[in-house]
Amino acid sequence: MQVQARPFPYEFDLAKTALVLIDMQRDFIEPGGFGETLGNDVALLEAIVPATQKMLQGWRDAGGLVVHTREAHKADLSDCPPAKRNRGNPSLRIGDVGNMGRILIAGEPGNQIIEALAPVAGEIVIDKPGKGAFYATGLHETLQQRGITHLLFGGVTTEVCVQTSMREANDRGYDCLLLEDCTESYFPAFKAAAVDMIRAQGAIVGWTAPSGAVLAALDSH
Ligand code: C5J
């Protein structure tokens, strides 16, 4: 299949491609969560939910593999180094008790993927302690076992966990496409810069396209 993407068309085989949704979890997206305690406007992130839901449904209907990630740490924080926990001066840090349970701790209410995008049976759910989806997760091995060579990325935030994961994926040999309307940042200028730098220099990290272009490619098959 071919997607009208930038900087040039993106070719993929559905059976060898996975949709990877990064960290669409309550703590980043819902009011009262970790994202908001850091002083961010979570409405920006909530705005991508309808397009992401439509993309997810279209991909599921086509029979494509779906991977969901959550930024999640162990309850004892043994996988959260001080270099990550002690940043800035937030009112709450990773592991502290917030409105939705302990912040970014596996199993807590705030750590769940938002209901609109909740994983269904057969989809892969990866808890990741870092920004990149490939760091300390086994995701690469799981994708290799399934013969996956191409990845479509959505999720939050564009310039942090999404971009890091795309770069990790590119280094591991995957052809990656970023779904422009299924990703967002708390800082619109950072999203714009990340999208530009991903596809610069002949798709140095990957391609970008609106989700409608992928859905159109699926529809035409
Ligand atoms: C951040 C993420 N921004 N998922 N996490 O801390 O991008």
Coordinates of N, CA and C and ligand atoms in Angstrom, one line a residue:
M1 N 0.8 -1.2 0.0 CA 0.0 0.0 0.0 C 0.9 1.2 0.0
Q2 N 0.3 2.3 -0.5 CA 1.1 3.5 -0.6 C 0.3 4.7 0.1
V3 N 1.0 5.4 0.9 CA 0.4 6.6 1.6 C 0.9 7.8 1.0
Q4 N 0.1 8.8 0.8 CA 0.5 10.1 0.4 C 1.2 10.8 1.6
A5 N 2.4 10.7 1.7 CA 3.1 11.2 2.9 C 4.2 12.3 2.5
R6 N 4.8 12.9 3.5 CA 5.9 13.8 3.2 C 7.2 13.2 3.9
P7 N 8.3 13.3 3.2 CA 8.6 14.1 2.0 C 8.3 13.4 0.7
F8 N 7.9 12.1 0.8 CA 7.5 11.4 -0.5 C 6.7 10.2 0.0
P9 N 6.0 9.6 -1.0 CA 5.1 8.5 -0.6 C 5.7 7.4 0.2
Y10 N 4.9 6.8 1.2 CA 5.4 5.8 2.1 C 4.7 4.5 1.7
E11 N 5.5 3.5 1.5 CA 5.0 2.1 1.1 C 5.0 1.2 2.3
F12 N 3.9 0.5 2.5 CA 3.9 -0.5 3.6 C 3.0 -1.7 3.2
D13 N 3.3 -2.8 3.9 CA 2.6 -4.0 3.7 C 1.9 -4.2 5.1
L14 N 0.6 -4.3 5.0 CA -0.2 -4.3 6.3 C 0.2 -5.4 7.2
A15 N 0.6 -6.6 6.7 CA 0.9 -7.7 7.5 C 2.3 -7.5 8.2
K16 N 3.1 -6.5 7.7 CA 4.4 -6.3 8.3 C 4.5 -4.9 9.0
T17 N 3.3 -4.4 9.3 CA 3.3 -3.0 9.8 C 2.4 -3.0 11.1
A18 N 2.9 -2.3 12.1 CA 2.2 -2.1 13.4 C 1.9 -0.6 13.6
L19 N 0.7 -0.4 14.2 CA 0.4 1.0 14.7 C 0.8 1.0 16.1
V20 N 1.7 2.0 16.5 CA 2.2 2.1 17.8 C 1.7 3.4 18.4
L21 N 0.9 3.3 19.5 CA 0.3 4.5 20.1 C 1.1 4.7 21.5
I22 N 1.8 5.8 21.5 CA 2.7 6.1 22.6 C 1.9 6.8 23.8
D23 N 1.9 6.2 24.9 CA 1.6 6.8 26.2 C 0.3 7.6 26.2
M24 N -0.8 7.1 25.6 CA -2.1 7.8 25.6 C -2.8 7.4 26.9
Q25 N -2.1 7.8 28.0 CA -2.6 7.4 29.4 C -3.2 8.6 30.1
R26 N -4.0 8.2 31.1 CA -4.8 9.3 31.8 C -3.9 10.3 32.4
D27 N -2.8 10.0 33.0 CA -1.9 10.9 33.6 C -1.4 12.1 32.7
F28 N -1.3 11.8 31.4 CA -0.9 12.9 30.5 C -2.0 13.6 29.9
I29 N -3.2 13.0 29.8 CA -4.3 13.5 28.9 C -5.5 14.1 29.7
E30 N -5.8 13.5 30.9 CA -7.0 13.9 31.6 C -6.7 15.0 32.6
P31 N -7.6 15.9 32.7 CA -7.5 17.0 33.8 C -7.2 16.3 35.1
G32 N -6.4 16.9 35.9 CA -6.1 16.4 37.3 C -4.9 15.4 37.3
G33 N -4.4 15.1 36.2 CA -3.3 14.1 36.1 C -1.9 14.8 36.2
F34 N -0.9 13.9 36.0 CA 0.5 14.4 36.2 C 0.8 15.6 35.2
G35 N 0.3 15.4 34.0 CA 0.6 16.5 33.0 C 0.2 17.8 33.5
E36 N -1.0 17.9 34.1 CA -1.6 19.1 34.5 C -0.8 19.7 35.7
T37 N -0.4 18.7 36.6 CA 0.3 19.2 37.8 C 1.7 19.8 37.4
L38 N 2.2 19.5 36.2 CA 3.4 20.1 35.8 C 3.1 21.5 35.1
G39 N 1.9 21.9 35.2 CA 1.5 23.2 34.7 C 1.1 23.2 33.2
N40 N 0.8 22.1 32.6 CA 0.5 22.0 31.2 C -1.0 22.1 30.9
D41 N -1.4 22.5 29.7 CA -2.8 22.6 29.3 C -3.1 21.2 28.6
V42 N -3.7 20.4 29.3 CA -4.0 19.0 28.8 C -5.0 19.0 27.7
A43 N -5.8 20.1 27.6 CA -6.8 20.2 26.5 C -6.2 20.0 25.1
L44 N -4.9 20.5 25.0 CA -4.2 20.3 23.7 C -4.1 18.9 23.4
L45 N -3.8 18.0 24.3 CA -3.6 16.6 24.1 C -4.9 15.9 23.9
E46 N -5.9 16.3 24.7 CA -7.2 15.7 24.5 C -7.8 15.9 23.1
A47 N -7.4 16.9 22.5 CA -7.9 17.3 21.1 C -7.6 16.2 20.1
I48 N -6.5 15.4 20.3 CA -6.2 14.4 19.2 C -6.9 13.1 19.4
V49 N -7.7 13.0 20.5 CA -8.3 11.7 20.8 C -9.3 11.3 19.7
P50 N -10.2 12.1 19.2 CA -11.1 11.7 18.1 C -10.4 11.1 16.9
A51 N -9.4 11.9 16.4 CA -8.6 11.4 15.2 C -7.9 10.1 15.5
T52 N -7.4 10.0 16.7 CA -6.6 8.8 17.1 C -7.5 7.6 17.2
Q53 N -8.7 7.8 17.7 CA -9.7 6.8 17.8 C -10.2 6.3 16.5
K54 N -10.4 7.2 15.5 CA -10.8 6.8 14.2 C -9.7 6.0 13.5
M55 N -8.4 6.5 13.7 CA -7.3 5.7 13.1 C -7.2 4.3 13.7
L56 N -7.3 4.2 15.0 CA -7.2 2.9 15.7 C -8.3 2.0 15.2
Q57 N -9.5 2.5 15.0 CA -10.6 1.7 14.6 C -10.4 1.2 13.1
G58 N -9.9 2.1 12.3 CA -9.7 1.8 10.9 C -8.6 0.7 10.8
W59 N -7.6 0.9 11.6 CA -6.5 -0.1 11.6 C -6.9 -1.5 12.2
R60 N -7.7 -1.4 13.2 CA -8.3 -2.7 13.8 C -9.2 -3.4 12.7
D61 N -10.0 -2.6 12.0 CA -10.9 -3.2 11.0 C -10.1 -3.8 9.9
A62 N -9.0 -3.2 9.6 CA -8.1 -3.8 8.5 C -7.4 -5.0 9.0
G63 N -7.4 -5.2 10.3 CA -6.6 -6.4 10.8 C -5.2 -6.1 11.1
G64 N -4.8 -4.9 11.3 CA -3.4 -4.5 11.6 C -3.1 -4.7 13.0
L65 N -1.8 -5.0 13.3 CA -1.3 -5.2 14.7 C -1.2 -3.8 15.4
V66 N -1.6 -3.8 16.6 CA -1.6 -2.6 17.4 C -0.7 -2.8 18.6
V67 N 0.1 -1.8 18.9 CA 0.9 -1.7 20.1 C 0.6 -0.5 20.9
H68 N 0.3 -0.6 22.2 CA 0.1 0.5 23.1 C 1.3 0.6 24.0
T69 N 1.8 1.8 24.3 CA 2.8 1.9 25.4 C 2.2 2.7 26.5
R70 N 2.8 2.5 27.7 CA 2.5 3.3 28.9 C 3.8 3.7 29.5
E71 N 4.0 4.9 29.9 CA 5.2 5.3 30.6 C 4.9 4.8 32.1
A72 N 5.6 3.8 32.5 CA 5.2 3.2 33.8 C 6.4 2.7 34.5
H73 N 6.4 3.0 35.8 CA 7.5 2.5 36.7 C 7.0 1.5 37.7
K74 N 8.0 0.7 38.2 CA 7.7 -0.3 39.3 C 7.4 0.5 40.5
A75 N 6.6 -0.1 41.4 CA 6.1 0.5 42.6 C 7.3 1.0 43.5
D76 N 8.4 0.2 43.5 CA 9.5 0.5 44.3 C 10.5 1.5 43.6
L77 N 10.1 2.0 42.5 CA 10.9 3.0 41.7 C 12.3 2.5 41.4
S78 N 12.5 1.2 41.4 CA 13.9 0.8 41.1 C 14.3 1.0 39.7
D79 N 13.3 1.3 38.8 CA 13.6 1.5 37.4 C 13.4 3.0 37.1
C80 N 13.4 3.9 38.1 CA 13.3 5.3 37.9 C 14.5 6.0 38.5
P81 N 15.5 6.3 37.7 CA 16.8 6.9 38.3 C 16.5 8.3 38.8
P82 N 17.3 8.7 39.7 CA 17.2 10.1 40.2 C 17.2 11.1 39.1
A83 N 18.0 10.8 38.0 CA 18.2 11.8 36.9 C 16.8 12.0 36.2
K84 N 15.9 11.0 36.4 CA 14.5 11.2 35.8 C 13.6 11.8 36.9
R85 N 13.7 11.3 38.1 CA 12.7 11.7 39.1 C 12.9 13.1 39.6
N86 N 14.1 13.5 39.7 CA 14.4 14.8 40.4 C 14.5 16.0 39.5
R87 N 13.7 16.0 38.5 CA 13.7 17.2 37.5 C 12.9 18.3 38.0
G88 N 13.3 19.5 37.8 CA 12.5 20.7 38.0 C 11.9 20.8 39.4
N89 N 10.8 21.5 39.6 CA 10.2 21.8 40.9 C 8.7 21.5 40.8
P90 N 8.3 20.3 40.4 CA 6.9 20.1 40.2 C 6.2 19.9 41.6
S91 N 4.9 20.1 41.6 CA 4.2 19.9 42.9 C 4.1 18.4 43.2
L92 N 4.2 17.5 42.2 CA 4.2 16.1 42.4 C 5.3 15.5 41.6
R93 N 6.0 14.5 42.1 CA 7.0 13.7 41.3 C 6.6 12.3 41.1
I94 N 7.2 11.7 40.1 CA 6.9 10.3 39.8 C 6.9 9.5 41.1
G95 N 5.9 8.7 41.3 CA 5.8 7.9 42.5 C 5.0 8.5 43.7
D96 N 4.8 9.8 43.6 CA 4.0 10.5 44.6 C 2.5 10.2 44.4
V97 N 1.7 10.4 45.4 CA 0.3 10.1 45.3 C -0.4 11.4 44.7
G98 N -1.1 11.2 43.6 CA -1.8 12.3 42.9 C -3.3 12.0 42.9
N99 N -4.1 12.8 42.1 CA -5.5 12.6 42.1 C -5.9 11.2 41.5
M100 N -5.0 10.6 40.7 CA -5.3 9.3 40.1 C -4.4 8.2 40.5
G101 N -4.0 8.3 41.8 CA -3.1 7.3 42.4 C -1.7 7.7 42.2
R102 N -0.8 6.8 42.4 CA 0.7 7.1 42.3 C 1.1 7.5 40.9
I103 N 1.8 8.6 40.7 CA 2.1 9.1 39.4 C 3.1 8.2 38.6
L104 N 2.6 7.8 37.4 CA 3.4 7.0 36.5 C 3.9 5.6 37.1
I105 N 3.0 5.1 38.0 CA 3.3 3.8 38.6 C 2.4 2.7 38.0
A106 N 3.0 1.6 37.5 CA 2.2 0.6 36.8 C 1.0 0.1 37.7
G107 N -0.1 0.0 37.1 CA -1.3 -0.5 37.8 C -2.2 0.6 38.4
E108 N -1.6 1.8 38.6 CA -2.4 2.9 39.2 C -3.5 3.4 38.2
P109 N -4.6 4.0 38.7 CA -5.6 4.4 37.8 C -5.1 5.4 36.7
G110 N -4.2 6.4 37.1 CA -3.7 7.4 36.2 C -2.8 6.8 35.1
N111 N -2.3 5.6 35.4 CA -1.4 5.0 34.4 C -2.1 4.2 33.3
Q112 N -3.4 4.1 33.4 CA -4.2 3.3 32.4 C -4.3 4.2 31.1
I113 N -4.4 3.5 30.0 CA -4.7 4.2 28.8 C -6.1 4.7 28.8
I114 N -6.3 5.9 28.3 CA -7.7 6.5 28.3 C -8.7 5.5 27.7
E115 N -9.9 5.6 28.2 CA -11.0 4.7 27.8 C -11.2 4.7 26.3
A116 N -11.2 5.8 25.7 CA -11.5 5.9 24.3 C -10.5 5.1 23.4
L117 N -9.3 4.8 23.9 CA -8.3 4.1 23.2 C -7.9 2.8 23.9
A118 N -8.7 2.3 24.8 CA -8.3 1.2 25.6 C -8.0 0.0 24.7
P119 N -6.9 -0.7 25.1 CA -6.5 -1.9 24.3 C -7.6 -3.0 24.3
V120 N -7.6 -3.7 23.2 CA -8.5 -4.9 23.2 C -7.7 -6.2 23.1
A121 N -8.4 -7.3 23.3 CA -7.6 -8.6 23.3 C -6.8 -8.7 22.0
G122 N -5.6 -9.2 22.1 CA -4.7 -9.5 21.0 C -3.8 -8.3 20.7
E123 N -4.0 -7.2 21.3 CA -3.1 -6.0 21.1 C -2.0 -6.1 22.2
I124 N -0.9 -5.5 21.8 CA 0.3 -5.6 22.6 C 0.4 -4.3 23.5
V125 N 0.6 -4.5 24.8 CA 0.7 -3.4 25.7 C 2.1 -3.5 26.4
I126 N 2.8 -2.4 26.2 CA 4.2 -2.3 26.7 C 4.3 -1.3 27.8
D127 N 4.8 -1.7 29.0 CA 5.1 -0.7 30.0 C 6.6 -0.3 29.8
K128 N 6.8 1.0 29.7 CA 8.2 1.4 29.4 C 8.7 2.4 30.5
P129 N 9.8 2.1 31.0 CA 10.4 3.0 32.1 C 11.1 4.3 31.5
G130 N 11.4 4.3 30.3 CA 12.1 5.4 29.7 C 11.2 6.2 28.7
K131 N 11.8 7.1 28.0 CA 11.1 7.9 27.0 C 10.9 7.0 25.7
G132 N 11.9 6.3 25.4 CA 11.8 5.4 24.2 C 11.1 4.1 24.5
A133 N 10.3 3.7 23.5 CA 9.5 2.4 23.7 C 10.4 1.2 23.6
F134 N 11.6 1.3 23.1 CA 12.5 0.2 22.9 C 13.5 0.0 24.1
Y135 N 13.6 1.0 25.0 CA 14.5 0.9 26.1 C 13.9 0.0 27.2
A136 N 14.6 -1.1 27.5 CA 14.2 -2.0 28.6 C 12.8 -2.5 28.5
T137 N 12.4 -2.9 27.3 CA 11.0 -3.4 27.1 C 10.9 -4.7 26.4
G138 N 11.8 -5.0 25.6 CA 11.7 -6.2 24.7 C 10.8 -6.0 23.5
L139 N 10.4 -4.8 23.2 CA 9.5 -4.5 22.1 C 10.1 -4.9 20.8
H140 N 11.4 -4.7 20.6 CA 12.1 -5.0 19.3 C 11.9 -6.5 19.1
E141 N 12.2 -7.3 20.1 CA 12.1 -8.8 19.9 C 10.7 -9.2 19.6
T142 N 9.7 -8.6 20.3 CA 8.3 -8.9 20.0 C 7.9 -8.6 18.6
L143 N 8.4 -7.5 18.1 CA 8.1 -7.1 16.7 C 8.8 -8.0 15.7
Q144 N 10.0 -8.3 16.0 CA 10.8 -9.2 15.1 C 10.1 -10.6 15.0
Q145 N 9.6 -11.1 16.1 CA 9.0 -12.4 16.1 C 7.7 -12.4 15.2
R146 N 7.1 -11.2 15.0 CA 5.9 -11.1 14.2 C 6.2 -10.6 12.8
G147 N 7.5 -10.5 12.5 CA 7.9 -10.1 11.1 C 7.6 -8.6 10.8
I148 N 7.5 -7.8 11.8 CA 7.1 -6.4 11.6 C 8.4 -5.6 11.1
T149 N 8.2 -4.8 10.0 CA 9.3 -4.0 9.5 C 8.9 -2.5 9.4
H150 N 7.6 -2.2 9.5 CA 7.2 -0.8 9.4 C 6.3 -0.4 10.6
L151 N 6.5 0.8 11.0 CA 5.7 1.3 12.2 C 5.1 2.6 11.9
L152 N 3.8 2.7 12.3 CA 3.1 4.0 12.2 C 2.9 4.5 13.7
F153 N 3.4 5.7 13.9 CA 3.4 6.2 15.3 C 2.3 7.3 15.5
G154 N 1.7 7.2 16.7 CA 0.9 8.3 17.2 C 1.1 8.4 18.7
G155 N 0.5 9.4 19.4 CA 0.6 9.4 20.8 C 1.3 10.7 21.3
V156 N 1.6 10.7 22.6 CA 2.1 11.9 23.3 C 3.4 11.6 24.0
T157 N 4.2 12.6 24.2 CA 4.2 13.9 23.5 C 5.1 13.8 22.3
T158 N 4.8 14.6 21.3 CA 5.5 14.4 20.0 C 7.0 14.5 20.2
E159 N 7.5 15.5 20.9 CA 8.9 15.8 20.9 C 9.7 15.0 22.0
V160 N 8.9 14.3 22.9 CA 9.6 13.6 23.9 C 9.5 12.1 23.6
C161 N 8.4 11.4 24.1 CA 8.4 9.9 24.0 C 8.1 9.5 22.6
V162 N 7.4 10.2 21.8 CA 7.1 9.8 20.4 C 8.4 9.9 19.6
Q163 N 9.0 11.1 19.6 CA 10.2 11.2 18.8 C 11.3 10.3 19.2
T164 N 11.5 10.1 20.5 CA 12.5 9.2 21.0 C 12.3 7.8 20.5
S165 N 11.0 7.4 20.6 CA 10.7 6.0 20.1 C 10.9 5.9 18.6
M166 N 10.6 6.9 17.8 CA 10.8 6.8 16.4 C 12.2 6.7 16.1
R167 N 13.0 7.5 16.8 CA 14.5 7.4 16.5 C 15.1 6.1 16.9
E168 N 14.6 5.5 18.0 CA 15.1 4.2 18.4 C 14.6 3.2 17.3
A169 N 13.4 3.3 16.8 CA 12.9 2.4 15.8 C 13.7 2.5 14.5
N170 N 14.0 3.7 14.1 CA 14.8 3.9 12.9 C 16.1 3.3 13.0
D171 N 16.8 3.4 14.2 CA 18.1 2.8 14.4 C 18.0 1.3 14.4
R172 N 16.9 0.8 14.7 CA 16.7 -0.7 14.6 C 16.2 -1.2 13.3
G173 N 16.1 -0.3 12.3 CA 15.8 -0.8 11.0 C 14.3 -0.7 10.5
Y174 N 13.5 -0.1 11.3 CA 12.1 0.1 10.9 C 11.9 1.3 10.1
D175 N 11.0 1.2 9.1 CA 10.5 2.4 8.3 C 9.4 2.9 9.1
C176 N 9.5 4.2 9.5 CA 8.5 4.8 10.4 C 7.8 5.9 9.8
L177 N 6.5 6.0 10.1 CA 5.7 7.2 9.7 C 5.0 7.8 11.0
L178 N 5.0 9.1 11.1 CA 4.3 9.8 12.2 C 3.0 10.3 11.7
L179 N 1.9 9.9 12.4 CA 0.5 10.4 12.1 C 0.3 11.8 12.7
E180 N 0.4 12.7 11.8 CA 0.5 14.1 12.3 C -0.7 14.6 13.2
D181 N -1.9 14.1 12.9 CA -3.0 14.5 13.7 C -3.3 13.6 14.9
C182 N -2.5 12.6 15.0 CA -2.7 11.6 16.2 C -1.5 11.8 17.2
T183 N -0.8 12.9 17.1 CA 0.2 13.2 18.1 C 0.1 14.7 18.5
E184 N 0.6 14.9 19.7 CA 0.5 16.3 20.2 C 1.5 16.5 21.3
S185 N 1.8 17.8 21.5 CA 2.7 18.2 22.5 C 2.0 19.3 23.4
Y186 N 2.5 19.5 24.6 CA 2.0 20.6 25.4 C 2.5 21.9 24.9
F187 N 3.5 21.8 23.9 CA 4.1 23.0 23.3 C 3.9 22.9 21.8
P188 N 2.9 23.6 21.2 CA 2.7 23.5 19.8 C 4.0 23.7 18.9
A189 N 4.8 24.6 19.3 CA 6.0 24.9 18.5 C 6.9 23.7 18.6
F190 N 7.0 23.0 19.7 CA 7.8 21.8 19.7 C 7.3 20.7 18.8
K191 N 5.9 20.5 18.8 CA 5.4 19.5 17.9 C 5.8 19.9 16.4
A192 N 5.6 21.1 16.1 CA 5.9 21.5 14.7 C 7.3 21.3 14.4
A193 N 8.2 21.6 15.3 CA 9.6 21.4 15.0 C 10.0 19.9 14.9
A194 N 9.3 19.1 15.8 CA 9.6 17.6 15.7 C 9.1 17.0 14.4
V195 N 7.9 17.4 14.0 CA 7.4 16.9 12.7 C 8.4 17.3 11.6
D196 N 8.8 18.5 11.6 CA 9.7 19.0 10.5 C 11.0 18.2 10.5
M197 N 11.6 18.0 11.7 CA 12.9 17.4 11.8 C 12.9 15.9 11.5
I198 N 11.7 15.3 11.8 CA 11.6 13.8 11.5 C 11.7 13.6 10.0
R199 N 11.0 14.5 9.2 CA 10.9 14.2 7.7 C 12.0 15.0 6.9
A200 N 12.8 15.8 7.6 CA 13.8 16.6 6.9 C 14.9 15.7 6.3
Q201 N 15.7 16.2 5.4 CA 16.8 15.5 4.9 C 16.4 14.1 4.2
G202 N 15.3 14.2 3.5 CA 14.8 12.9 2.8 C 14.3 11.9 3.8
A203 N 13.5 12.3 4.8 CA 12.9 11.4 5.8 C 14.0 10.8 6.7
I204 N 14.9 11.6 7.2 CA 16.0 11.1 8.0 C 15.6 10.2 9.2
V205 N 14.5 10.5 9.8 CA 14.0 9.6 10.8 C 12.7 8.9 10.3
G206 N 11.9 9.5 9.5 CA 10.8 8.9 8.9 C 9.9 9.8 8.2
W207 N 8.7 9.3 7.8 CA 7.7 10.1 7.0 C 6.7 10.6 8.0
T208 N 5.9 11.6 7.5 CA 4.8 12.1 8.2 C 3.6 12.2 7.3
A209 N 2.4 12.0 7.8 CA 1.2 12.1 7.0 C 0.0 12.3 8.0
P210 N -1.1 12.9 7.5 CA -2.3 12.9 8.3 C -2.9 11.5 8.3
S211 N -3.6 11.1 9.4 CA -4.2 9.8 9.5 C -5.1 9.5 8.3
G212 N -5.8 10.5 7.8 CA -6.7 10.3 6.7 C -6.0 9.7 5.5
A213 N -4.8 10.0 5.3 CA -4.0 9.5 4.2 C -3.8 8.0 4.3
V214 N -3.6 7.5 5.6 CA -3.4 6.1 5.8 C -4.7 5.4 5.7
L215 N -5.8 6.0 6.2 CA -7.1 5.4 6.1 C -7.6 5.3 4.7
A216 N -7.2 6.3 3.9 CA -7.5 6.3 2.4 C -6.8 5.1 1.8
A217 N -5.6 4.9 2.1 CA -4.8 3.8 1.5 C -5.4 2.4 1.9
L218 N -5.9 2.3 3.2 CA -6.5 1.1 3.6 C -7.8 0.9 2.9
D219 N -8.6 2.0 2.7 CA -9.9 1.9 2.0 C -9.8 1.5 0.5
S220 N -8.7 1.9 -0.1 CA -8.5 1.6 -1.5 C -8.1 0.2 -1.8
H221 N -7.9 -0.6 -0.7 CA -7.5 -2.0 -0.9 C -8.6 -3.0 -0.6
Ligands
C5J1 C1 6.8 12.8 28.9 C2 5.9 11.4 27.2 N1 6.7 13.9 28.2 N2 5.1 10.4 27.1 N3 6.4 11.7 28.5 O1 7.3 12.9 30.0 O2 6.2 12.1 26.3

